[in-house]
């Protein structure tokens, strides 16, 4: 978890902790809190303040570890009180709020991942295009098939994050159709398989990414919104 994502996650924790509905989940459960059997039923207690402290102290190596700890807060409540209990319903609502609040972290995390995959893929293609002399006769055709000859600057991590954020602003049916049309025209070999766009961004070529970005930027501007930068 890099520093930018960690700070975004801390902001998410601040939002959920500030919400009145989360009051019962902020501090650790203590033995004198009137629930003598709590630690017999719940084997892995967790609370929001502890999670925020762990974020501040950089104890999470990746986003999923943080998400798993937050989920543990809600699932512990459901386990202890029972699914039909009012407190379990509150935990379920907190889970919904957390899912909403963490979208910014999801976008940052996805952008970081896509940027790293593109960086590694580009490095691999460069290596494939420059094989050692002893294996060149075997690798030349493979290198030629995969070397990227696109005179476009590659997307940075930040650009991927902006791209993902913009796509989340254009989820209408017509927007989806237009973006699918662009993908089909630019890379007909890709089949999304559904009427909605659920693609591995790393499968998209740079020209496709640029075309989609241009469409999203133009469409958002026409609607009085700004493309995320």
XYZ file of C-alpha atoms in Angstrom:
229
model
C 0.000 0.000 0.000
C 1.670 3.197 -1.137
C 1.450 6.477 0.760
C -1.232 7.997 -1.472
C -3.536 5.005 -1.064
C -2.842 4.848 2.676
C -3.856 8.494 3.135
C -7.017 7.924 1.099
C -7.851 4.908 3.279
C -7.390 7.006 6.427
C -9.880 9.535 5.028
C -12.338 6.693 4.483
C -11.886 5.632 8.103
C -12.482 9.212 9.257
C -15.743 9.288 7.302
C -17.060 6.024 8.682
C -15.968 6.833 12.248
C -17.676 10.240 12.050
C -20.981 8.655 11.042
C -23.291 8.245 14.085
C -24.381 4.789 12.991
C -20.838 3.471 13.528
C -20.526 4.552 17.177
C -20.631 1.016 18.583
C -17.771 -0.114 16.358
C -15.217 2.628 17.000
C -13.488 1.363 20.148
C -12.416 -2.162 21.162
C -14.899 -4.281 23.120
C -13.812 -4.629 26.756
C -14.572 -7.401 29.210
C -16.585 -5.014 31.417
C -18.813 -3.790 28.561
C -21.698 -6.015 29.630
C -21.035 -8.797 27.123
C -19.272 -11.476 29.205
C -19.487 -14.109 26.463
C -18.232 -11.856 23.660
C -14.688 -13.205 23.555
C -15.950 -16.779 23.685
C -17.991 -16.214 20.527
C -15.789 -13.729 18.666
C -12.282 -15.109 18.278
C -10.784 -12.195 16.317
C -12.099 -8.887 17.713
C -11.599 -5.799 15.582
C -12.599 -2.131 15.775
C -12.374 0.987 13.628
C -9.949 2.947 15.820
C -7.449 0.101 15.821
C -7.692 -0.156 12.039
C -7.105 3.571 11.609
C -4.058 3.376 13.884
C -2.682 0.488 11.856
C -3.129 2.558 8.699
C -1.375 5.542 10.265
C 1.497 3.283 11.322
C 1.756 1.749 7.816
C 0.998 -1.745 9.093
C -0.940 -2.800 5.998
C 1.139 -3.964 3.056
C -1.825 -3.952 0.664
C -5.376 -2.650 0.360
C -7.005 -6.057 0.764
C -5.565 -6.486 4.265
C -7.217 -3.224 5.290
C -10.540 -4.169 3.684
C -10.456 -7.580 5.385
C -9.989 -5.963 8.799
C -12.899 -3.572 8.256
C -15.089 -6.436 7.069
C -14.154 -8.298 10.253
C -15.751 -5.501 12.305
C -19.105 -6.016 10.587
C -18.957 -9.817 10.458
C -18.058 -9.994 14.168
C -21.212 -8.042 15.000
C -23.317 -10.338 12.834
C -21.738 -13.387 14.411
C -22.258 -12.206 17.987
C -25.737 -10.713 17.722
C -27.202 -12.946 15.025
C -28.287 -11.939 11.540
C -31.793 -10.866 12.598
C -30.658 -8.632 15.463
C -30.900 -4.835 15.217
C -27.153 -4.477 15.839
C -26.426 -6.803 12.937
C -28.603 -4.592 10.729
C -26.557 -1.583 11.817
C -23.379 -3.468 10.912
C -24.834 -4.232 7.479
C -25.581 -0.539 6.928
C -22.038 0.355 8.010
C -20.738 -2.152 5.473
C -22.782 -0.440 2.761
C -21.413 2.976 3.753
C -17.860 1.678 3.810
C -18.262 0.201 0.332
C -19.458 3.600 -0.874
C -16.712 5.581 0.863
C -13.871 3.356 -0.304
C -14.526 3.879 -4.015
C -11.786 6.496 -4.079
C -9.350 3.926 -2.704
C -10.558 1.342 -5.225
C -9.801 3.756 -8.067
C -6.343 4.561 -6.712
C -5.570 0.897 -6.161
C -6.725 -0.108 -9.642
C -4.773 2.731 -11.210
C -1.621 1.707 -9.361
C -2.034 -1.912 -10.436
C -2.712 -1.062 -14.079
C 0.234 1.308 -14.188
C 2.570 -1.332 -12.784
C 1.291 -3.999 -15.195
C 1.822 -1.661 -18.145
C 5.306 -0.798 -16.918
C 6.276 -4.457 -16.594
C 4.669 -5.380 -19.898
C 6.552 -2.607 -21.674
C 9.792 -3.786 -20.121
C 9.041 -7.343 -21.233
C 8.317 -6.225 -24.795
C 11.566 -4.264 -24.880
C 13.487 -7.341 -23.742
C 11.731 -9.519 -26.307
C 12.773 -7.092 -29.016
C 16.440 -7.259 -27.956
C 17.245 -10.949 -27.411
C 20.819 -12.215 -26.972
C 22.536 -13.110 -30.239
C 22.473 -16.858 -29.517
C 18.684 -16.949 -29.242
C 17.836 -14.158 -31.661
C 16.904 -16.519 -34.481
C 14.316 -18.152 -32.238
C 13.028 -15.027 -30.527
C 12.933 -12.559 -33.409
C 9.490 -13.527 -34.654
C 8.058 -13.454 -31.153
C 9.615 -10.100 -30.460
C 8.328 -8.700 -33.728
C 4.843 -9.902 -32.946
C 4.727 -8.277 -29.546
C 6.946 -5.204 -29.670
C 4.804 -2.130 -29.211
C 5.372 0.442 -31.928
C 3.023 3.098 -30.682
C 4.396 6.626 -30.689
C 2.276 7.620 -27.728
C 3.333 8.272 -24.159
C 2.203 5.450 -21.924
C -0.458 6.010 -19.306
C 0.969 6.914 -15.930
C -0.429 5.580 -12.672
C -2.242 8.881 -12.122
C -3.718 8.786 -15.631
C -5.091 5.304 -14.990
C -6.678 6.544 -11.767
C -8.273 9.475 -13.606
C -9.427 7.148 -16.391
C -11.149 4.822 -13.905
C -12.731 7.725 -12.019
C -14.096 9.148 -15.278
C -15.536 5.788 -16.317
C -17.438 5.658 -13.015
C -19.042 8.989 -13.944
C -20.352 7.602 -17.245
C -22.367 4.514 -16.389
C -25.482 5.224 -18.467
C -26.587 2.767 -21.119
C -25.779 5.103 -24.026
C -22.328 5.870 -22.651
C -21.626 2.164 -22.256
C -22.707 1.509 -25.841
C -20.491 4.284 -27.194
C -17.458 3.051 -25.282
C -18.076 -0.527 -26.382
C -18.310 0.746 -29.951
C -14.924 2.438 -29.609
C -13.364 -0.740 -28.229
C -14.911 -2.823 -31.014
C -13.583 -0.459 -33.671
C -10.102 -0.192 -32.181
C -9.678 -3.795 -31.014
C -12.291 -6.075 -32.590
C -10.543 -9.119 -31.116
C -11.762 -8.120 -27.637
C -15.201 -9.406 -26.682
C -16.560 -7.843 -23.460
C -19.210 -10.545 -23.385
C -21.909 -8.334 -21.845
C -23.729 -5.107 -22.542
C -21.642 -3.410 -19.872
C -17.934 -2.699 -19.812
C -16.149 -5.079 -17.473
C -12.697 -5.300 -19.003
C -9.158 -5.864 -17.895
C -7.733 -2.455 -18.763
C -4.341 -3.982 -19.405
C -5.823 -5.680 -22.486
C -6.546 -2.323 -24.079
C -3.961 -0.865 -26.417
C -2.714 2.675 -25.975
C -4.707 3.948 -28.992
C -7.859 2.425 -27.476
C -7.174 3.983 -24.085
C -6.584 7.377 -25.685
C -9.762 7.099 -27.769
C -11.821 6.174 -24.713
C -10.272 8.981 -22.705
C -11.050 11.506 -25.442
C -14.654 10.309 -25.549
C -15.047 10.523 -21.773
C -13.427 13.956 -21.564
C -15.585 15.372 -24.373
C -18.781 13.821 -23.012
C -18.186 15.082 -19.485
C -17.426 18.591 -20.737
C -20.655 18.631 -22.764
C -22.538 17.780 -19.568
C -20.866 20.503 -17.575
C -18.529 18.180 -15.697
C -14.763 18.016 -15.674
C -12.593 15.038 -16.498
C -10.772 13.982 -13.301
C -7.118 14.984 -13.349
